[in-house]
């Protein structure tokens, strides 16, 4: 049995929208393995590094780490520009050390710190997932910034891989972008109230009505996965695990 730790943000936590991790837990080929959900809503790369550090101090070292993060390093500053509604949430994140990177250079440093923590902690196999989407309109400024951050993630995987440490990029963005190229939906949640309202709507009427009204293909709000998006991501991870012998 292998312990596979999923360290990430709200996509991994799975509290809003559909959960790719819950789908993976149902896969027969993963039944004998322990899947550890270390996702935290709103966490940035800096916050994930501290969470990993604390986890390794208190628990056995996982065999495999899946790092899914980086979206909030772009989303949180973007949302702050829209007004003060996010300030209480951002202050709460800051108390946990989850502070957004102020530049691409700082983002690279935060990502590098996560990988160094994994390497120093004795995790032999790390998968780094690229940022999926920040709104389904791939031509948006936010998604152009996402592309820059994804290049950093890909480069760091090449930099860190060595004979003792396997660091593999799982390019989830490349998996979903051909599908999103069919969409130009600019919808992206703007306030905490949007998230609360969406959660209530899903409970009462299901996610389909949100996606249909907003013209969204893989998310419920431009960022959090719908059922189709979660299925694509879970199958992508499963295929990658088989390719890189995680399940042997």
CSV table of C-alpha atoms in Angstrom, one decimal:
chain,number,residue,atom,x,y,z
A,1,UNK,CA,0.0,0.0,0.0
A,2,UNK,CA,1.2,3.5,-0.8
A,3,UNK,CA,0.4,6.7,0.9
A,4,UNK,CA,-0.4,9.3,-1.7
A,5,UNK,CA,-0.7,12.9,-0.4
A,6,UNK,CA,-2.7,15.5,-2.4
A,7,UNK,CA,-1.5,18.9,-1.3
A,8,UNK,CA,-3.5,21.7,-2.8
A,9,UNK,CA,-6.2,24.4,-2.7
A,10,UNK,CA,-10.0,24.3,-3.0
A,11,UNK,CA,-9.8,22.0,-6.0
A,12,UNK,CA,-8.2,19.3,-3.8
A,13,UNK,CA,-10.3,20.1,-0.7
A,14,UNK,CA,-13.4,19.6,-2.7
A,15,UNK,CA,-15.8,21.6,-0.6
A,16,UNK,CA,-17.3,23.5,-3.5
A,17,UNK,CA,-18.2,22.0,-6.8
A,18,UNK,CA,-17.3,18.4,-7.7
A,19,UNK,CA,-14.3,16.7,-6.1
A,20,UNK,CA,-11.8,14.9,-8.3
A,21,UNK,CA,-10.3,13.3,-5.2
A,22,UNK,CA,-13.6,11.7,-4.2
A,23,UNK,CA,-13.8,10.2,-7.7
A,24,UNK,CA,-10.3,8.8,-7.3
A,25,UNK,CA,-11.2,7.2,-4.0
A,26,UNK,CA,-13.8,5.1,-5.9
A,27,UNK,CA,-11.3,3.7,-8.4
A,28,UNK,CA,-10.7,0.0,-7.9
A,29,UNK,CA,-7.0,0.3,-8.7
A,30,UNK,CA,-6.6,2.8,-5.9
A,31,UNK,CA,-8.5,0.8,-3.3
A,32,UNK,CA,-5.4,-0.6,-1.6
A,33,UNK,CA,-3.7,2.8,-1.3
A,34,UNK,CA,-4.3,5.6,1.2
A,35,UNK,CA,-5.2,8.9,-0.5
A,36,UNK,CA,-4.5,11.8,1.9
A,37,UNK,CA,-6.6,15.0,1.3
A,38,UNK,CA,-4.4,17.9,2.3
A,39,UNK,CA,-6.4,20.5,0.4
A,40,UNK,CA,-7.2,23.9,2.0
A,41,UNK,CA,-9.6,26.5,0.6
A,42,UNK,CA,-7.8,29.6,-0.5
A,43,UNK,CA,-4.2,28.4,0.2
A,44,UNK,CA,-1.4,29.9,-1.9
A,45,UNK,CA,1.9,28.2,-2.6
A,46,UNK,CA,3.5,29.9,0.5
A,47,UNK,CA,0.7,28.4,2.7
A,48,UNK,CA,1.1,25.0,1.1
A,49,UNK,CA,4.8,24.9,1.9
A,50,UNK,CA,4.1,25.6,5.6
A,51,UNK,CA,1.3,23.0,5.6
A,52,UNK,CA,3.7,20.4,4.1
A,53,UNK,CA,6.4,21.3,6.6
A,54,UNK,CA,4.0,20.8,9.5
A,55,UNK,CA,2.6,17.6,8.1
A,56,UNK,CA,6.1,16.0,7.7
A,57,UNK,CA,6.9,17.0,11.3
A,58,UNK,CA,3.8,15.2,12.7
A,59,UNK,CA,3.2,12.3,10.3
A,60,UNK,CA,5.0,9.5,8.4
A,61,UNK,CA,6.5,10.6,5.1
A,62,UNK,CA,4.1,9.9,2.2
A,63,UNK,CA,5.4,7.8,-0.7
A,64,UNK,CA,4.0,10.2,-3.3
A,65,UNK,CA,3.1,13.8,-3.2
A,66,UNK,CA,0.7,15.5,-5.7
A,67,UNK,CA,1.0,19.3,-5.6
A,68,UNK,CA,-2.0,21.1,-6.9
A,69,UNK,CA,-1.8,24.9,-6.3
A,70,UNK,CA,-0.9,28.3,-7.5
A,71,UNK,CA,-4.3,29.5,-8.6
A,72,UNK,CA,-4.8,31.6,-5.4
A,73,UNK,CA,-1.5,33.4,-5.9
A,74,UNK,CA,-3.3,35.0,-8.9
A,75,UNK,CA,-6.9,34.9,-7.8
A,76,UNK,CA,-6.6,36.6,-4.4
A,77,UNK,CA,-4.9,39.8,-5.6
A,78,UNK,CA,-7.4,39.8,-8.5
A,79,UNK,CA,-10.3,39.6,-6.2
A,80,UNK,CA,-9.0,42.2,-3.8
A,81,UNK,CA,-9.0,44.7,-6.6
A,82,UNK,CA,-12.8,44.2,-6.9
A,83,UNK,CA,-13.4,45.5,-3.4
A,84,UNK,CA,-13.0,44.8,0.3
A,85,UNK,CA,-15.3,41.8,0.6
A,86,UNK,CA,-12.4,39.4,0.5
A,87,UNK,CA,-10.4,41.2,3.2
A,88,UNK,CA,-11.5,39.0,6.2
A,89,UNK,CA,-10.8,35.8,4.3
A,90,UNK,CA,-7.4,37.1,3.2
A,91,UNK,CA,-6.5,38.1,6.7
A,92,UNK,CA,-7.4,34.6,7.9
A,93,UNK,CA,-5.2,33.0,5.3
A,94,UNK,CA,-2.4,35.4,6.2
A,95,UNK,CA,-2.5,34.1,9.8
A,96,UNK,CA,-1.6,30.7,8.3
A,97,UNK,CA,1.2,32.1,6.2
A,98,UNK,CA,-0.9,31.7,3.1
A,99,UNK,CA,0.2,35.0,1.3
A,100,UNK,CA,0.0,35.4,-2.4
A,101,UNK,CA,3.2,35.9,-4.4
A,102,UNK,CA,3.7,39.5,-5.4
A,103,UNK,CA,5.4,38.6,-8.6
A,104,UNK,CA,6.4,35.7,-10.9
A,105,UNK,CA,9.8,35.6,-9.2
A,106,UNK,CA,8.3,35.3,-5.8
A,107,UNK,CA,5.9,32.6,-7.1
A,108,UNK,CA,8.9,30.7,-8.3
A,109,UNK,CA,10.6,31.0,-4.9
A,110,UNK,CA,7.5,29.8,-3.1
A,111,UNK,CA,7.1,26.8,-5.4
A,112,UNK,CA,10.8,26.0,-5.0
A,113,UNK,CA,10.3,26.1,-1.3
A,114,UNK,CA,7.5,23.5,-1.5
A,115,UNK,CA,9.7,21.2,-3.6
A,116,UNK,CA,12.7,21.7,-1.3
A,117,UNK,CA,10.6,20.8,1.7
A,118,UNK,CA,9.5,17.6,-0.1
A,119,UNK,CA,13.0,16.7,-1.1
A,120,UNK,CA,14.4,17.4,2.4
A,121,UNK,CA,11.5,15.5,4.0
A,122,UNK,CA,12.4,12.3,2.0
A,123,UNK,CA,9.4,12.2,-0.4
A,124,UNK,CA,10.8,10.3,-3.3
A,125,UNK,CA,8.1,11.0,-5.9
A,126,UNK,CA,6.4,14.3,-6.5
A,127,UNK,CA,3.9,15.3,-9.1
A,128,UNK,CA,3.3,19.0,-9.8
A,129,UNK,CA,0.0,19.9,-11.4
A,130,UNK,CA,-0.3,23.0,-13.6
A,131,UNK,CA,-3.0,25.5,-12.9
A,132,UNK,CA,-6.2,24.5,-14.7
A,133,UNK,CA,-8.1,27.7,-15.5
A,134,UNK,CA,-9.0,31.1,-14.0
A,135,UNK,CA,-12.2,31.6,-15.8
A,136,UNK,CA,-13.0,29.6,-18.9
A,137,UNK,CA,-12.1,32.5,-21.3
A,138,UNK,CA,-8.5,31.5,-22.1
A,139,UNK,CA,-7.8,34.8,-23.7
A,140,UNK,CA,-8.3,36.8,-20.5
A,141,UNK,CA,-5.5,38.6,-18.8
A,142,UNK,CA,-5.8,36.4,-15.7
A,143,UNK,CA,-5.3,33.3,-17.9
A,144,UNK,CA,-2.3,34.8,-19.6
A,145,UNK,CA,-0.8,35.3,-16.2
A,146,UNK,CA,-1.7,31.7,-15.4
A,147,UNK,CA,0.3,30.6,-18.5
A,148,UNK,CA,3.4,32.3,-17.1
A,149,UNK,CA,3.0,30.6,-13.7
A,150,UNK,CA,2.5,27.3,-15.4
A,151,UNK,CA,5.8,27.7,-17.3
A,152,UNK,CA,7.5,28.3,-13.9
A,153,UNK,CA,6.0,25.0,-12.6
A,154,UNK,CA,7.1,23.1,-15.6
A,155,UNK,CA,10.6,24.5,-15.4
A,156,UNK,CA,11.0,23.7,-11.7
A,157,UNK,CA,10.1,20.1,-12.3
A,158,UNK,CA,13.0,19.8,-14.7
A,159,UNK,CA,15.3,21.6,-12.3
A,160,UNK,CA,14.5,19.4,-9.3
A,161,UNK,CA,14.4,16.0,-10.9
A,162,UNK,CA,17.5,13.9,-10.2
A,163,UNK,CA,18.5,10.3,-9.5
A,164,UNK,CA,17.1,10.5,-5.9
A,165,UNK,CA,14.1,12.7,-6.4
A,166,UNK,CA,11.4,12.2,-9.1
A,167,UNK,CA,9.6,15.5,-9.8
A,168,UNK,CA,7.1,15.2,-12.7
A,169,UNK,CA,4.9,17.8,-14.2
A,170,UNK,CA,1.3,16.7,-14.7
A,171,UNK,CA,0.1,19.2,-17.2
A,172,UNK,CA,-3.6,19.4,-16.3
A,173,UNK,CA,-4.0,22.7,-18.1
A,174,UNK,CA,-2.9,21.1,-21.4
A,175,UNK,CA,-5.6,18.4,-20.7
A,176,UNK,CA,-8.5,20.8,-20.4
A,177,UNK,CA,-7.5,23.7,-22.6
A,178,UNK,CA,-8.6,22.0,-25.9
A,179,UNK,CA,-12.1,21.7,-24.3
A,180,UNK,CA,-12.1,25.3,-23.1
A,181,UNK,CA,-11.1,26.5,-26.5
A,182,UNK,CA,-14.7,25.9,-27.4
A,183,UNK,CA,-15.8,28.4,-24.7
A,184,UNK,CA,-15.5,32.1,-24.3
A,185,UNK,CA,-17.4,32.3,-21.0
A,186,UNK,CA,-16.0,35.1,-19.0
A,187,UNK,CA,-17.8,34.2,-15.8
A,188,UNK,CA,-15.6,34.2,-12.7
A,189,UNK,CA,-16.9,34.4,-9.1
A,190,UNK,CA,-16.2,37.9,-7.5
A,191,UNK,CA,-17.1,37.7,-3.8
A,192,UNK,CA,-17.5,35.3,-0.9
A,193,UNK,CA,-21.2,35.7,-1.3
A,194,UNK,CA,-21.0,34.3,-4.8
A,195,UNK,CA,-19.5,31.1,-3.4
A,196,UNK,CA,-22.1,30.8,-0.7
A,197,UNK,CA,-24.9,31.4,-3.1
A,198,UNK,CA,-23.5,28.8,-5.6
A,199,UNK,CA,-23.2,26.2,-2.8
A,200,UNK,CA,-26.9,26.8,-1.9
A,201,UNK,CA,-28.0,26.7,-5.5
A,202,UNK,CA,-26.2,23.4,-6.0
A,203,UNK,CA,-27.8,21.9,-2.9
A,204,UNK,CA,-31.3,22.9,-4.0
A,205,UNK,CA,-31.2,22.5,-7.8
A,206,UNK,CA,-27.9,20.9,-8.8
A,207,UNK,CA,-24.9,22.3,-10.6
A,208,UNK,CA,-26.3,22.0,-14.1
A,209,UNK,CA,-28.4,25.1,-13.9
A,210,UNK,CA,-25.3,27.2,-12.9
A,211,UNK,CA,-23.2,25.9,-15.7
A,212,UNK,CA,-26.0,26.3,-18.3
A,213,UNK,CA,-26.9,29.8,-17.3
A,214,UNK,CA,-23.2,30.9,-17.3
A,215,UNK,CA,-22.2,28.9,-20.4
A,216,UNK,CA,-19.5,27.0,-18.5
A,217,UNK,CA,-18.1,23.7,-19.6
A,218,UNK,CA,-15.9,22.4,-16.9
A,219,UNK,CA,-16.5,24.6,-13.9
A,220,UNK,CA,-19.4,25.9,-11.9
A,221,UNK,CA,-18.0,29.5,-11.5
A,222,UNK,CA,-14.9,29.8,-13.7
A,223,UNK,CA,-12.5,28.0,-11.2
A,224,UNK,CA,-14.2,25.2,-9.2
A,225,UNK,CA,-14.8,22.0,-11.1
A,226,UNK,CA,-18.2,20.7,-12.1
A,227,UNK,CA,-18.8,17.0,-12.5
A,228,UNK,CA,-17.4,16.8,-16.0
A,229,UNK,CA,-14.3,18.8,-15.0
A,230,UNK,CA,-13.7,16.6,-11.9
A,231,UNK,CA,-14.1,13.4,-14.0
A,232,UNK,CA,-11.5,14.7,-16.6
A,233,UNK,CA,-9.0,15.6,-13.9
A,234,UNK,CA,-9.5,12.3,-11.9
A,235,UNK,CA,-9.0,10.3,-15.1
A,236,UNK,CA,-5.9,12.3,-16.0
A,237,UNK,CA,-4.4,11.6,-12.6
A,238,UNK,CA,-5.2,8.0,-12.8
A,239,UNK,CA,-3.7,7.7,-16.2
A,240,UNK,CA,-0.6,9.5,-15.0
A,241,UNK,CA,-0.3,7.2,-11.9
A,242,UNK,CA,-0.3,4.2,-14.2
A,243,UNK,CA,2.2,5.7,-16.6
A,244,UNK,CA,4.7,6.6,-13.8
A,245,UNK,CA,4.2,3.3,-11.9
A,246,UNK,CA,2.6,4.8,-8.8
A,247,UNK,CA,0.2,1.9,-8.6
A,248,UNK,CA,2.7,-0.9,-8.7
